[in-house]
Amino acid sequence: VYNNVIVGVAGASGTAISFTPSSGAIHAQAVANTITRSRVGIGVLQWNDGADTARVDGTISSNLIRATTGIYATAAISPSLTNDYNLVNAESNGVTFGAHTITADAKIVSESTPRLRSDSPAIGAADSATVLLGILFNGLPDLDADGLRRLKGTPNAVDIGAYEFGDLTFSHTVTTGNTGSGSYITRFDDASTDGVPGAKVMVTSNFNDGTPPGVLYAPPFGVYYDLGKWQLFAQDIAPAPLGAHFDVFVPAIGGGSFTQVATGDNISGAASRIDNSSTDSLPDRIVLATQNWTVGNHGIYNPHQVGLLYFGKWFVANLDGAPMPVNAGFNVYAQAASPNAFRVVASMNGSALVLDHSLLNGIPCARPHVSRILGASSTDYGFDVDYFAGHWEIYGHAPLAVGDSFNVVIDPAQVAACTDRIFANDFE
């Protein structure tokens, strides 16, 4: 039982996870689950009239439990069942906690949306080896309950529970107060990027920010870090129109979040080969890329729309086929595919490709993150995301063709935060 989020009914009744043998033995692995609103978080009990020889062995590890009783175990049937590295925000019965157990306020957003807050003691406190080896040996995806990376942060320590904290999303709008030299530069002002030179900022142009009418931003763009701020600039020095919007994704540090610099060793024509364990020989990876002037050689502009292609390895490429300049830099994000990180392919010619997804449909405040994959033909036109008629869509600045494809990442925590209604479910 791995990576599940179990939210019970108000009033905390029932048992969230139960191991109840009648005879024989259950080898239990209850690992990295998040449990709230339950009378018992994890229960280990003998079936009524079961055999005296019934047993439960195994491990209960790295679970976040906020319940009336956290772990309830009958000692006679579980003499070799271990528990450790759990965060138990509850009373417990019949168990002796392992030495690394945390008994404190879990500091979650709420019991109904139990993601970790930035000050949660669960962050980085799981038994990383048990979680990651269990995922590997059981053939499970290396993802958290949001469908994003399971291993991230410093020093690549897994969080207790089903959710990993660290990825952040915000919206940016061009105003007179945040535009700079020549008006082709616009400054980000957000706690996730301010004073963080190593942030791997990923940017998607957003036509209307969920509220029509919109503002078209057409130039190829990049980001750079200067004077404590990340900033977006037009690679062709075109002025940024006031009111232009952008979705900004700031993935946590760790595997799958890195920079790429084009060099003589990795450039092949219009593309720069990515050599990274998170992407090598993994054609199904969901990869995003944004030009980063800071990690390359300052002064190298690449005024071309960029995207990705896979040919034995992933490449960052100029979509119009123009030669990739030496020292061009990029931020790159990569993860395994999931319901919230996926590839969409155009099945017909047209200007827009609808993103039919439960976290996007009817939610104008959602902020999808998108990168284009080089198709059969090159293009020097950009794209944006656009909210129209109750759906988010990818809108091509030139018509999309059958087979055009895009990688999409949705940050469920951002969607939950923007749709939250105070006291919609309970008082906490």
PDB file of C-alpha atoms in Angstrom, residues 58-219:
ATOM      1  CA  GLY A  58       6.387  -6.426   7.432  1.00  0.00           C
ATOM      2  CA  THR A  59       6.670  -2.680   7.882  1.00  0.00           C
ATOM      3  CA  ILE A  60       4.652   0.466   8.448  1.00  0.00           C
ATOM      4  CA  SER A  61       6.917   3.285   7.309  1.00  0.00           C
ATOM      5  CA  SER A  62       6.868   6.927   6.276  1.00  0.00           C
ATOM      6  CA  ASN A  63       3.116   7.443   6.612  1.00  0.00           C
ATOM      7  CA  LEU A  64       1.509  10.720   7.653  1.00  0.00           C
ATOM      8  CA  ILE A  65      -1.429   9.903   9.925  1.00  0.00           C
ATOM      9  CA  ARG A  66      -3.838  12.463  11.338  1.00  0.00           C
ATOM     10  CA  ALA A  67      -6.561  10.432  13.047  1.00  0.00           C
ATOM     11  CA  THR A  68      -8.161   9.716  16.403  1.00  0.00           C
ATOM     12  CA  THR A  69      -5.878   6.681  16.797  1.00  0.00           C
ATOM     13  CA  GLY A  70      -2.832   6.636  14.553  1.00  0.00           C
ATOM     14  CA  ILE A  71      -1.700   2.993  14.600  1.00  0.00           C
ATOM     15  CA  TYR A  72      -3.641   0.253  16.395  1.00  0.00           C
ATOM     16  CA  ALA A  73      -2.012  -3.177  16.521  1.00  0.00           C
ATOM     17  CA  THR A  74      -2.763  -6.398  18.359  1.00  0.00           C
ATOM     18  CA  ALA A  75       0.627  -7.422  19.708  1.00  0.00           C
ATOM     19  CA  ALA A  76      -0.101 -11.158  19.680  1.00  0.00           C
ATOM     20  CA  ILE A  77      -0.462 -11.307  15.894  1.00  0.00           C
ATOM     21  CA  SER A  78       2.230  -8.749  14.970  1.00  0.00           C
ATOM     22  CA  PRO A  79       5.387  -9.545  16.987  1.00  0.00           C
ATOM     23  CA  SER A  80       7.678  -8.851  14.011  1.00  0.00           C
ATOM     24  CA  LEU A  81       5.794  -5.957  12.398  1.00  0.00           C
ATOM     25  CA  THR A  82       7.995  -2.852  12.438  1.00  0.00           C
ATOM     26  CA  ASN A  83       7.044   0.799  12.305  1.00  0.00           C
ATOM     27  CA  ASP A  84       9.276   3.839  11.977  1.00  0.00           C
ATOM     28  CA  TYR A  85       9.683   7.188  10.227  1.00  0.00           C
ATOM     29  CA  ASN A  86       5.939   7.834  10.464  1.00  0.00           C
ATOM     30  CA  LEU A  87       4.420  11.163  11.436  1.00  0.00           C
ATOM     31  CA  VAL A  88       1.618  10.279  13.840  1.00  0.00           C
ATOM     32  CA  ASN A  89      -0.572  13.287  14.609  1.00  0.00           C
ATOM     33  CA  ALA A  90      -2.819  11.155  16.876  1.00  0.00           C
ATOM     34  CA  GLU A  91      -2.892   8.766  19.800  1.00  0.00           C
ATOM     35  CA  SER A  92      -1.896   5.143  19.216  1.00  0.00           C
ATOM     36  CA  ASN A  93      -2.622   1.817  20.858  1.00  0.00           C
ATOM     37  CA  GLY A  94      -0.673  -1.418  21.174  1.00  0.00           C
ATOM     38  CA  VAL A  95       2.502  -0.278  19.444  1.00  0.00           C
ATOM     39  CA  THR A  96       5.904   1.011  20.390  1.00  0.00           C
ATOM     40  CA  PHE A  97       7.004   3.654  17.935  1.00  0.00           C
ATOM     41  CA  GLY A  98      10.308   3.424  16.071  1.00  0.00           C
ATOM     42  CA  ALA A  99      13.040   5.865  17.047  1.00  0.00           C
ATOM     43  CA  HIS A 100      12.462   8.160  14.046  1.00  0.00           C
ATOM     44  CA  THR A 101       8.717   8.575  14.565  1.00  0.00           C
ATOM     45  CA  ILE A 102       7.474  12.169  14.689  1.00  0.00           C
ATOM     46  CA  THR A 103       4.585  12.906  17.041  1.00  0.00           C
ATOM     47  CA  ALA A 104       3.708  16.502  16.209  1.00  0.00           C
ATOM     48  CA  ASP A 105       1.315  18.680  14.269  1.00  0.00           C
ATOM     49  CA  ALA A 106       1.540  17.509  10.652  1.00  0.00           C
ATOM     50  CA  LYS A 107       1.118  21.102   9.391  1.00  0.00           C
ATOM     51  CA  ILE A 108      -0.916  20.207   6.333  1.00  0.00           C
ATOM     52  CA  VAL A 109      -3.002  22.590   4.248  1.00  0.00           C
ATOM     53  CA  SER A 110      -6.211  21.024   5.595  1.00  0.00           C
ATOM     54  CA  GLU A 111      -7.602  17.598   6.415  1.00  0.00           C
ATOM     55  CA  SER A 112      -9.547  17.589   3.141  1.00  0.00           C
ATOM     56  CA  THR A 113      -6.524  18.668   1.051  1.00  0.00           C
ATOM     57  CA  PRO A 114      -3.666  17.232   3.105  1.00  0.00           C
ATOM     58  CA  ARG A 115      -0.665  18.491   1.153  1.00  0.00           C
ATOM     59  CA  LEU A 116       2.293  19.645   3.217  1.00  0.00           C
ATOM     60  CA  ARG A 117       2.795  23.262   4.200  1.00  0.00           C
ATOM     61  CA  SER A 118       6.273  24.722   3.886  1.00  0.00           C
ATOM     62  CA  ASP A 119       6.854  24.341   7.651  1.00  0.00           C
ATOM     63  CA  SER A 120       5.710  20.715   7.951  1.00  0.00           C
ATOM     64  CA  PRO A 121       8.051  18.445   9.934  1.00  0.00           C
ATOM     65  CA  ALA A 122       7.256  15.730   7.373  1.00  0.00           C
ATOM     66  CA  ILE A 123       9.431  17.382   4.719  1.00  0.00           C
ATOM     67  CA  GLY A 124      12.560  15.320   4.098  1.00  0.00           C
ATOM     68  CA  ALA A 125      11.845  13.082   7.106  1.00  0.00           C
ATOM     69  CA  ALA A 126      10.797   9.788   5.469  1.00  0.00           C
ATOM     70  CA  ASP A 127      12.910   6.643   5.266  1.00  0.00           C
ATOM     71  CA  SER A 128      14.022   7.388   1.712  1.00  0.00           C
ATOM     72  CA  ALA A 129      15.581   3.963   1.182  1.00  0.00           C
ATOM     73  CA  THR A 130      12.413   2.110   2.208  1.00  0.00           C
ATOM     74  CA  VAL A 131      10.189   4.331   0.043  1.00  0.00           C
ATOM     75  CA  LEU A 132      12.368   4.349  -3.057  1.00  0.00           C
ATOM     76  CA  LEU A 133      13.431   0.688  -2.942  1.00  0.00           C
ATOM     77  CA  GLY A 134       9.842  -0.327  -2.293  1.00  0.00           C
ATOM     78  CA  ILE A 135       8.707   1.653  -5.334  1.00  0.00           C
ATOM     79  CA  LEU A 136      11.471   0.058  -7.425  1.00  0.00           C
ATOM     80  CA  PHE A 137      10.980  -3.554  -6.314  1.00  0.00           C
ATOM     81  CA  ASN A 138       7.198  -3.360  -6.571  1.00  0.00           C
ATOM     82  CA  GLY A 139       7.330  -1.853 -10.076  1.00  0.00           C
ATOM     83  CA  LEU A 140       5.552   1.338  -9.034  1.00  0.00           C
ATOM     84  CA  PRO A 141       6.018   4.744 -10.707  1.00  0.00           C
ATOM     85  CA  ASP A 142       8.563   7.069  -9.122  1.00  0.00           C
ATOM     86  CA  LEU A 143       5.853   9.664  -8.494  1.00  0.00           C
ATOM     87  CA  ASP A 144       3.947  11.170  -5.597  1.00  0.00           C
ATOM     88  CA  ALA A 145       0.173  11.335  -5.231  1.00  0.00           C
ATOM     89  CA  ASP A 146       0.086  14.455  -7.430  1.00  0.00           C
ATOM     90  CA  GLY A 147       1.759  12.569 -10.268  1.00  0.00           C
ATOM     91  CA  LEU A 148       4.924  14.663  -9.929  1.00  0.00           C
ATOM     92  CA  ARG A 149       8.467  13.637  -8.965  1.00  0.00           C
ATOM     93  CA  ARG A 150       8.793  11.556  -5.795  1.00  0.00           C
ATOM     94  CA  LEU A 151      12.476  12.393  -5.177  1.00  0.00           C
ATOM     95  CA  LYS A 152      13.344  16.060  -4.901  1.00  0.00           C
ATOM     96  CA  GLY A 153      14.726  18.585  -2.463  1.00  0.00           C
ATOM     97  CA  THR A 154      17.939  18.665  -0.471  1.00  0.00           C
ATOM     98  CA  PRO A 155      19.589  16.242   0.056  1.00  0.00           C
ATOM     99  CA  ASN A 156      17.158  14.306  -2.144  1.00  0.00           C
ATOM    100  CA  ALA A 157      15.272  13.205   0.965  1.00  0.00           C
ATOM    101  CA  VAL A 158      11.731  11.887   0.574  1.00  0.00           C
ATOM    102  CA  ASP A 159       8.862  13.509   2.488  1.00  0.00           C
ATOM    103  CA  ILE A 160       6.660  11.550   4.891  1.00  0.00           C
ATOM    104  CA  GLY A 161       3.273  10.819   3.350  1.00  0.00           C
ATOM    105  CA  ALA A 162       2.005  10.596  -0.206  1.00  0.00           C
ATOM    106  CA  TYR A 163       2.822  14.158  -1.280  1.00  0.00           C
ATOM    107  CA  GLU A 164       6.203  15.720  -1.991  1.00  0.00           C
ATOM    108  CA  PHE A 165       6.570  19.411  -1.199  1.00  0.00           C
ATOM    109  CA  GLY A 166       8.627  21.826  -3.283  1.00  0.00           C
ATOM    110  CA  ASP A 167       7.252  22.452  -6.785  1.00  0.00           C
ATOM    111  CA  LEU A 168       5.663  25.900  -7.080  1.00  0.00           C
ATOM    112  CA  THR A 169       3.626  27.720  -9.710  1.00  0.00           C
ATOM    113  CA  PHE A 170       2.718  31.389 -10.071  1.00  0.00           C
ATOM    114  CA  SER A 171       1.295  33.761 -12.676  1.00  0.00           C
ATOM    115  CA  HIS A 172       3.084  36.778 -14.090  1.00  0.00           C
ATOM    116  CA  THR A 173       1.573  39.752 -15.925  1.00  0.00           C
ATOM    117  CA  VAL A 174       3.562  42.450 -17.733  1.00  0.00           C
ATOM    118  CA  THR A 175       2.974  45.881 -16.169  1.00  0.00           C
ATOM    119  CA  THR A 176       4.657  49.265 -16.334  1.00  0.00           C
ATOM    120  CA  GLY A 177       6.057  48.549 -12.871  1.00  0.00           C
ATOM    121  CA  ASN A 178       7.953  45.377 -13.837  1.00  0.00           C
ATOM    122  CA  THR A 179       9.229  46.158 -17.338  1.00  0.00           C
ATOM    123  CA  GLY A 180      12.859  47.077 -17.819  1.00  0.00           C
ATOM    124  CA  SER A 181      15.342  48.235 -20.434  1.00  0.00           C
ATOM    125  CA  GLY A 182      13.671  48.920 -23.756  1.00  0.00           C
ATOM    126  CA  SER A 183      10.470  47.368 -22.376  1.00  0.00           C
ATOM    127  CA  TYR A 184      11.527  43.954 -23.707  1.00  0.00           C
ATOM    128  CA  ILE A 185      12.361  42.752 -20.172  1.00  0.00           C
ATOM    129  CA  THR A 186       9.797  42.000 -17.472  1.00  0.00           C
ATOM    130  CA  ARG A 187      10.741  41.207 -13.859  1.00  0.00           C
ATOM    131  CA  PHE A 188       9.267  38.379 -11.789  1.00  0.00           C
ATOM    132  CA  ASP A 189       8.377  39.298  -8.201  1.00  0.00           C
ATOM    133  CA  ASP A 190       7.660  36.077  -6.313  1.00  0.00           C
ATOM    134  CA  ALA A 191       9.078  34.451  -3.172  1.00  0.00           C
ATOM    135  CA  SER A 192       9.792  31.222  -5.066  1.00  0.00           C
ATOM    136  CA  THR A 193      12.303  32.966  -7.360  1.00  0.00           C
ATOM    137  CA  ASP A 194      13.449  36.135  -5.564  1.00  0.00           C
ATOM    138  CA  GLY A 195      16.996  35.654  -4.357  1.00  0.00           C
ATOM    139  CA  VAL A 196      17.154  32.117  -5.793  1.00  0.00           C
ATOM    140  CA  PRO A 197      19.735  32.181  -8.605  1.00  0.00           C
ATOM    141  CA  GLY A 198      19.565  28.392  -8.994  1.00  0.00           C
ATOM    142  CA  ALA A 199      15.815  28.260  -9.672  1.00  0.00           C
ATOM    143  CA  LYS A 200      15.013  26.286 -12.831  1.00  0.00           C
ATOM    144  CA  VAL A 201      12.294  28.637 -14.031  1.00  0.00           C
ATOM    145  CA  MET A 202       9.951  27.188 -16.690  1.00  0.00           C
ATOM    146  CA  VAL A 203       7.692  29.639 -18.538  1.00  0.00           C
ATOM    147  CA  THR A 204       4.598  29.202 -20.745  1.00  0.00           C
ATOM    148  CA  SER A 205       2.887  32.099 -22.506  1.00  0.00           C
ATOM    149  CA  ASN A 206      -0.739  32.387 -21.333  1.00  0.00           C
ATOM    150  CA  PHE A 207      -2.974  34.348 -23.726  1.00  0.00           C
ATOM    151  CA  ASN A 208      -5.726  35.418 -21.346  1.00  0.00           C
ATOM    152  CA  ASP A 209      -4.778  34.173 -17.860  1.00  0.00           C
ATOM    153  CA  GLY A 210      -8.186  32.502 -17.762  1.00  0.00           C
ATOM    154  CA  THR A 211     -10.083  35.780 -18.206  1.00  0.00           C
ATOM    155  CA  PRO A 212     -10.776  37.013 -21.769  1.00  0.00           C
ATOM    156  CA  PRO A 213      -9.895  39.166 -23.595  1.00  0.00           C
ATOM    157  CA  GLY A 214      -6.279  38.233 -24.012  1.00  0.00           C
ATOM    158  CA  VAL A 215      -2.938  39.715 -25.039  1.00  0.00           C
ATOM    159  CA  LEU A 216      -0.785  37.938 -27.620  1.00  0.00           C
ATOM    160  CA  TYR A 217       2.918  37.555 -26.838  1.00  0.00           C
ATOM    161  CA  ALA A 218       4.631  36.300 -29.985  1.00  0.00           C
ATOM    162  CA  PRO A 219       8.451  36.654 -29.628  1.00  0.00           C
TER     163      PRO A 219
END
